[in-house]
PDB file of C-alpha atoms in Angstrom:
ATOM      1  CA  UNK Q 167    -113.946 119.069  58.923  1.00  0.00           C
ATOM      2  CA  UNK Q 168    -116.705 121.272  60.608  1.00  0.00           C
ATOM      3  CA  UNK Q 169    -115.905 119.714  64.098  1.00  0.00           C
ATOM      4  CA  UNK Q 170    -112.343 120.305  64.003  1.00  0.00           C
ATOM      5  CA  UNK Q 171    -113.445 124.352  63.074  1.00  0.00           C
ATOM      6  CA  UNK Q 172    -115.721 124.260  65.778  1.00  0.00           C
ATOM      7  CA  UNK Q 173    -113.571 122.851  68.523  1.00  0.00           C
ATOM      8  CA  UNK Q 174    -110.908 125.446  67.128  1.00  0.00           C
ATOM      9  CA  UNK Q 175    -113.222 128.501  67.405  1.00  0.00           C
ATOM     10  CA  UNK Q 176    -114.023 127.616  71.250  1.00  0.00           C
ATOM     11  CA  UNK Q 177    -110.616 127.370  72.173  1.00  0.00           C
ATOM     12  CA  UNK Q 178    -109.894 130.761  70.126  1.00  0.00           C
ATOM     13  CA  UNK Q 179    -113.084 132.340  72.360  1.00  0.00           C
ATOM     14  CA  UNK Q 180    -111.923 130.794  75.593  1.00  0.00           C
ATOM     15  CA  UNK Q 181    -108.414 132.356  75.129  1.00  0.00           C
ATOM     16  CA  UNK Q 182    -110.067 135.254  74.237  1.00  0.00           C
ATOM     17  CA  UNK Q 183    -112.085 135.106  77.080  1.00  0.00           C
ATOM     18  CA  UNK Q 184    -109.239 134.511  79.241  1.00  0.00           C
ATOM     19  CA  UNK Q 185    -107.332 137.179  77.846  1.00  0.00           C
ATOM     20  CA  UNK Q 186    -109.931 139.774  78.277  1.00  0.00           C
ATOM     21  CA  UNK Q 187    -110.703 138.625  81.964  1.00  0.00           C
ATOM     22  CA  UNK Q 188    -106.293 138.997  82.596  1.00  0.00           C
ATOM     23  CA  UNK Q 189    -106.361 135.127  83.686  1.00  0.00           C
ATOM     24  CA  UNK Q 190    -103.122 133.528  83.191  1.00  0.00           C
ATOM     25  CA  UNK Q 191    -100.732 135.147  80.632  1.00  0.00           C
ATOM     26  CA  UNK Q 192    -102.772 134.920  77.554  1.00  0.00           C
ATOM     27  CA  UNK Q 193    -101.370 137.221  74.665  1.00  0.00           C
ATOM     28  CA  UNK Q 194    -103.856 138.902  72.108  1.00  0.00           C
ATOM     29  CA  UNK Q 195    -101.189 137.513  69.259  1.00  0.00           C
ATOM     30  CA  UNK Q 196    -102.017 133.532  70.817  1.00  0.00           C
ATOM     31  CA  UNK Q 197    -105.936 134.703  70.753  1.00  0.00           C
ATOM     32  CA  UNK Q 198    -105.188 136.198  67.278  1.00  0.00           C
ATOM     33  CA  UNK Q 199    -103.129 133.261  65.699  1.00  0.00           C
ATOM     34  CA  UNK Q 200    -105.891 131.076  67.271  1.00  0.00           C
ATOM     35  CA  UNK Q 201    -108.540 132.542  65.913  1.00  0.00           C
ATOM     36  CA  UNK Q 202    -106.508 132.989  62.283  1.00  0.00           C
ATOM     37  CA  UNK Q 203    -106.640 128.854  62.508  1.00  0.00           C
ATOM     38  CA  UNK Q 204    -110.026 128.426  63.263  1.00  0.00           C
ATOM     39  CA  UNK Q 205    -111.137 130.665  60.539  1.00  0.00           C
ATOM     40  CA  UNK Q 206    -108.706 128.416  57.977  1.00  0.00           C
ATOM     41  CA  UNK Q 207    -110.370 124.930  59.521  1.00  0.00           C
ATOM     42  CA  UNK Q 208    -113.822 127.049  58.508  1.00  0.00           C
ATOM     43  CA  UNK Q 209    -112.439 127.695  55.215  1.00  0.00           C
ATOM     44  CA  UNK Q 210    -111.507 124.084  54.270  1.00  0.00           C
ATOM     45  CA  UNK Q 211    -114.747 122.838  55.699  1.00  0.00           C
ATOM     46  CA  UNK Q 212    -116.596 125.050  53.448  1.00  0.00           C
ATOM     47  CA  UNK Q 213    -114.553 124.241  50.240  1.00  0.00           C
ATOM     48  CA  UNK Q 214    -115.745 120.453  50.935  1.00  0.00           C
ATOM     49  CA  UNK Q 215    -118.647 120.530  50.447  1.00  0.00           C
ATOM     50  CA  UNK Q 216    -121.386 122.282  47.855  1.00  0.00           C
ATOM     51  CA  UNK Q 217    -121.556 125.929  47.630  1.00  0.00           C
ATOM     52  CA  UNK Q 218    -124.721 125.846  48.739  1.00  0.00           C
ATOM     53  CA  UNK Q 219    -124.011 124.026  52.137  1.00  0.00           C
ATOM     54  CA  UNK Q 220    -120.799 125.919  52.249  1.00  0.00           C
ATOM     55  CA  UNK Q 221    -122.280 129.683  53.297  1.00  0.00           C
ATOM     56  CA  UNK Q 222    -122.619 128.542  57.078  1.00  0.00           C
ATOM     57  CA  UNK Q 223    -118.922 127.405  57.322  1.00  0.00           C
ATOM     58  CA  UNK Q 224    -117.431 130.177  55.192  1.00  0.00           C
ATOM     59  CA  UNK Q 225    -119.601 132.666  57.033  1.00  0.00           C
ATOM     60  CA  UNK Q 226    -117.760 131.508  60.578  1.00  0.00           C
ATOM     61  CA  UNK Q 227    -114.305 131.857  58.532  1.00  0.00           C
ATOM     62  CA  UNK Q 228    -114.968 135.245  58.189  1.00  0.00           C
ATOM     63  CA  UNK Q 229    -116.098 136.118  61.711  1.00  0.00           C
ATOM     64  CA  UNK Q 230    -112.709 134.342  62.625  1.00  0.00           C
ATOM     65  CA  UNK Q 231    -110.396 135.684  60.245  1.00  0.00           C
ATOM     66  CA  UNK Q 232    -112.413 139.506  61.630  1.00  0.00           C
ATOM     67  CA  UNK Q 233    -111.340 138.293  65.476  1.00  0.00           C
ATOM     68  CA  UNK Q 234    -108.124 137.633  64.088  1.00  0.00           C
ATOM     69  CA  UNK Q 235    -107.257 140.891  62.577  1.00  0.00           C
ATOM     70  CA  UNK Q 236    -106.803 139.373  58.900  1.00  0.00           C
ATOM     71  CA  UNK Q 237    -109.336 141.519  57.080  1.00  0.00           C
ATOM     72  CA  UNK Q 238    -107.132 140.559  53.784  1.00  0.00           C
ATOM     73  CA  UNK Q 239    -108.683 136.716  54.440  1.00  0.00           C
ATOM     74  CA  UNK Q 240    -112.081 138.222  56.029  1.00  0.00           C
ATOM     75  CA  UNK Q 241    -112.521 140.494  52.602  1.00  0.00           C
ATOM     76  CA  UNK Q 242    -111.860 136.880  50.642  1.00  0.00           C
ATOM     77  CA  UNK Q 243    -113.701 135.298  52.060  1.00  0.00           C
ATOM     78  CA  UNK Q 244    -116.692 137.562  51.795  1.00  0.00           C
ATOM     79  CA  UNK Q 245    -116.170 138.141  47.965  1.00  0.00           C
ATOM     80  CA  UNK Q 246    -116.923 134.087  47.697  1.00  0.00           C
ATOM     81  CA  UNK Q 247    -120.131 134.143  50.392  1.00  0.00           C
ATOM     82  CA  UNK Q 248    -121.688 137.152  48.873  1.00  0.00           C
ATOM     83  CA  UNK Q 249    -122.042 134.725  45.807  1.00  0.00           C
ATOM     84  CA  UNK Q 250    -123.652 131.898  47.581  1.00  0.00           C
ATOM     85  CA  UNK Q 251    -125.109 133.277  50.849  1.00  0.00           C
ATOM     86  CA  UNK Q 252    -129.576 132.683  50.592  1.00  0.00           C
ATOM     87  CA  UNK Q 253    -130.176 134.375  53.777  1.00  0.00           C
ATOM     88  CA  UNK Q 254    -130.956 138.156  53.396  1.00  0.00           C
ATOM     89  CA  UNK Q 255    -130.445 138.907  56.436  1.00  0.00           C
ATOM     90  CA  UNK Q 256    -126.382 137.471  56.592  1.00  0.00           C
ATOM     91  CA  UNK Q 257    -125.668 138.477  52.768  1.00  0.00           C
ATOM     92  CA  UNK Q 258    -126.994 142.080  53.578  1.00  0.00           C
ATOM     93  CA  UNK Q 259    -124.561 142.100  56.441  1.00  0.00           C
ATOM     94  CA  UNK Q 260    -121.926 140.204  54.518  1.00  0.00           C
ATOM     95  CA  UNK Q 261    -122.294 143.270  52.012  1.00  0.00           C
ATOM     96  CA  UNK Q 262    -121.702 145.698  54.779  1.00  0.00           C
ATOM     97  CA  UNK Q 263    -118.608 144.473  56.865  1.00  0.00           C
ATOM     98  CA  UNK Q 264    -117.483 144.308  53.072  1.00  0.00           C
ATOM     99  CA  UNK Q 265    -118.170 148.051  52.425  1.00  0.00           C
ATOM    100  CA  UNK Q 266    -116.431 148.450  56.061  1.00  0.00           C
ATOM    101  CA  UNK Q 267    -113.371 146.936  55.062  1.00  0.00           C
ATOM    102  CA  UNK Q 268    -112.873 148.996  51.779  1.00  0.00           C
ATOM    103  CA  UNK Q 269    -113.710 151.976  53.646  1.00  0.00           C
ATOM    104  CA  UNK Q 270    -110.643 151.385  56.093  1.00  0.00           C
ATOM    105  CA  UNK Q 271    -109.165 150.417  53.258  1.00  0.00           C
ATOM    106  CA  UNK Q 272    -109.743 154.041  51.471  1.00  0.00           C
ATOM    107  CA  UNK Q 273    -111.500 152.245  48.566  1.00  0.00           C
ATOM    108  CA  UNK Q 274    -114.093 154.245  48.235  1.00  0.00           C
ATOM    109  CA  UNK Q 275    -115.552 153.364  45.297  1.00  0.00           C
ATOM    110  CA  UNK Q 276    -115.574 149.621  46.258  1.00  0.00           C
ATOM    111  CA  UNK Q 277    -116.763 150.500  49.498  1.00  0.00           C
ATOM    112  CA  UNK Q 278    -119.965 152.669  48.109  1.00  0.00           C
ATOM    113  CA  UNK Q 279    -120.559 149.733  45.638  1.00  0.00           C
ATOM    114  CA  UNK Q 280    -120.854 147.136  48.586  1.00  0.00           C
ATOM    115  CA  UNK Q 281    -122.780 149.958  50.630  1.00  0.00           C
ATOM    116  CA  UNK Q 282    -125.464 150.078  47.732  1.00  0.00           C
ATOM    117  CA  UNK Q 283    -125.835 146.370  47.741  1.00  0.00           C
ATOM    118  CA  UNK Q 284    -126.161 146.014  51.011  1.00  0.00           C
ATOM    119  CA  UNK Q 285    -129.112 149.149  50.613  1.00  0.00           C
ATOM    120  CA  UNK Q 286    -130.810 146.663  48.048  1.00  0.00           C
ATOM    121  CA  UNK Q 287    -131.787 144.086  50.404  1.00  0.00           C
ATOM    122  CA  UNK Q 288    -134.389 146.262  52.262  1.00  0.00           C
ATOM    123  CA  UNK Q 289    -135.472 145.617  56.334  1.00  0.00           C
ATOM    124  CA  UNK Q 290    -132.519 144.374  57.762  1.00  0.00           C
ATOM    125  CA  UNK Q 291    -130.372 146.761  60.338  1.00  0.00           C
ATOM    126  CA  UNK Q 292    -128.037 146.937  57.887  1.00  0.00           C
ATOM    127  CA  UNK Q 293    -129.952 149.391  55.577  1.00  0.00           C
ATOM    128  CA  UNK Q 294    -129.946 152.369  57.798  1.00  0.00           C
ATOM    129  CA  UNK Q 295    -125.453 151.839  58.685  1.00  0.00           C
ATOM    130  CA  UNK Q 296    -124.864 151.293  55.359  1.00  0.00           C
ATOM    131  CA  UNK Q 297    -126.786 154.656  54.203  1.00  0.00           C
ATOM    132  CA  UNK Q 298    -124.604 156.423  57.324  1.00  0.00           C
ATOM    133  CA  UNK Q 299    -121.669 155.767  55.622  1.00  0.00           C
ATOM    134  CA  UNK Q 300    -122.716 156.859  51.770  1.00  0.00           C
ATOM    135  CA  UNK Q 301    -123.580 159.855  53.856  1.00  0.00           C
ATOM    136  CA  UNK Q 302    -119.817 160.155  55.173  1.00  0.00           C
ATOM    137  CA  UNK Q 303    -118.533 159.403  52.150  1.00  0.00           C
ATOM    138  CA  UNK Q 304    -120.747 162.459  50.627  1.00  0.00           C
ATOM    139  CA  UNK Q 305    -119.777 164.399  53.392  1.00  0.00           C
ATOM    140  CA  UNK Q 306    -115.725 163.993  52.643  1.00  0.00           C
ATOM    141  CA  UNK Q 307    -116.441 164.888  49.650  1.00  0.00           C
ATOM    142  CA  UNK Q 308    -118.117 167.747  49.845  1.00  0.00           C
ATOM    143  CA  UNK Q 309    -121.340 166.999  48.516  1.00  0.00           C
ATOM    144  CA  UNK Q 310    -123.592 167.972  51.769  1.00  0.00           C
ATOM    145  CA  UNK Q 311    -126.644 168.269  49.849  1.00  0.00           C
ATOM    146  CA  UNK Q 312    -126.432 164.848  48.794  1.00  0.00           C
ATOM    147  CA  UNK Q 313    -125.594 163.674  52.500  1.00  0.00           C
ATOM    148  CA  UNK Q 314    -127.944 165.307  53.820  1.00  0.00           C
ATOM    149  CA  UNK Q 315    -130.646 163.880  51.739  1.00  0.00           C
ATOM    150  CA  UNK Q 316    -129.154 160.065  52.477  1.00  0.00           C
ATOM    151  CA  UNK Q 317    -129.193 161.178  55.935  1.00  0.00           C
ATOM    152  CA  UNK Q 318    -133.087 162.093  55.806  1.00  0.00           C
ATOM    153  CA  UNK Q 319    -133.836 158.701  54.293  1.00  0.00           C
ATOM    154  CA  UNK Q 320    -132.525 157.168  57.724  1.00  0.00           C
ATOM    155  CA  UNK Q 321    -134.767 160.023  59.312  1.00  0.00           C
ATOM    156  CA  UNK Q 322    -137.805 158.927  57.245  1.00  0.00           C
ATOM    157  CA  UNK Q 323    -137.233 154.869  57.487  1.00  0.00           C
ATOM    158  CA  UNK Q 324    -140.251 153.372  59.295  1.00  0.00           C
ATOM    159  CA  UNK Q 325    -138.779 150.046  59.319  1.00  0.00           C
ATOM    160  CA  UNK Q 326    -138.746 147.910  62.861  1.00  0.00           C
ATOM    161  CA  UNK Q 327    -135.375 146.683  62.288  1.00  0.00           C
ATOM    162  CA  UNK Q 328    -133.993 150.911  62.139  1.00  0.00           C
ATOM    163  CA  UNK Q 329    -132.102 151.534  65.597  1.00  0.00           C
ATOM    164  CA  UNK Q 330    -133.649 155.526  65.353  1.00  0.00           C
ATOM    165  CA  UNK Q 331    -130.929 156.310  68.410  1.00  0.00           C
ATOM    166  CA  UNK Q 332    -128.440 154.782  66.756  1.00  0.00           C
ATOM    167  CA  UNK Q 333    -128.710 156.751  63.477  1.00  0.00           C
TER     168      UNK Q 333
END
């Protein structure tokens, strides 16, 4: 139930919390395992209820399972919300911390795929990371004509959600 994931989430971010602040004798494997729970209490919440209602709760899974270290349940997770997310904004991020984790992974082919979709969904911060890395990826490969011209479309993007310092 979503109250149950909730209540488990706080406790994971309070541990964290406490962790990070060296109160008590907190280990990052209890904030870990905490957080791994929370994001499986998200997970059944979501799968009880419609797809449609289900993005939210699924969503928070991920951004658990992430704290947690288990991008193998984070990645998932995010094949099933990219299929059901409505929001631009999240699915265009969902589609980037997916490219991110096949990109640690060294899948880049997967990781350029999720990189492109993420590039479809145009004005979100997203856009502008997401073209970064195709650039990288360019760049390893020694293609710097191609990176640099990715790189110029983050140059050239007059959009008010592109972070100009950032890229």
């Amino acid at each position: 139930d979503l109250k149950l994931a909730r209540a488990a989430e706080e406790l994971a971010e309070r541990l964290h919390d406490r962790y990070m602040a060296k109160v008590g004798n907190v280990t990052i494997d209890e904030v870990q395992a905490t957080f791994h729970r929370a994001g499986e209490a998200y997970e059944l919440a979501a799968s009880a209820v419609a797809p449609e209602r289900g993005a939210d709760a699924l969503w928070r899974s991920i951004q658990c399972f992430l704290a947690a270290k288990d991008n193998g349940l984070a990645q998932k997770n995010l094949l099933e919300h990219v299929k059901i997310e409505k929001n631009e904004l999240r699915l265009a991020e969902a589609y980037f911390v997916l490219g991110d984790l096949y990109r640690a992974q060294k899948e880049s082919t997967a990781a350029r795929d999720a990189f492109i979709k993420c590039i479809e969904i145009p004005d979100t911060p997203f856009v502008s990371r997401a073209r970064y890395f195709l650039a990288l990826d360019e760049f390893d490969k020694k293609a710097y004509d191609k990176a640099l011209i990715i790189l110029k479309q983050n140059l050239q993007d007059d959009s008010p959600t592109f972070d100009r310092t950032a890229y």
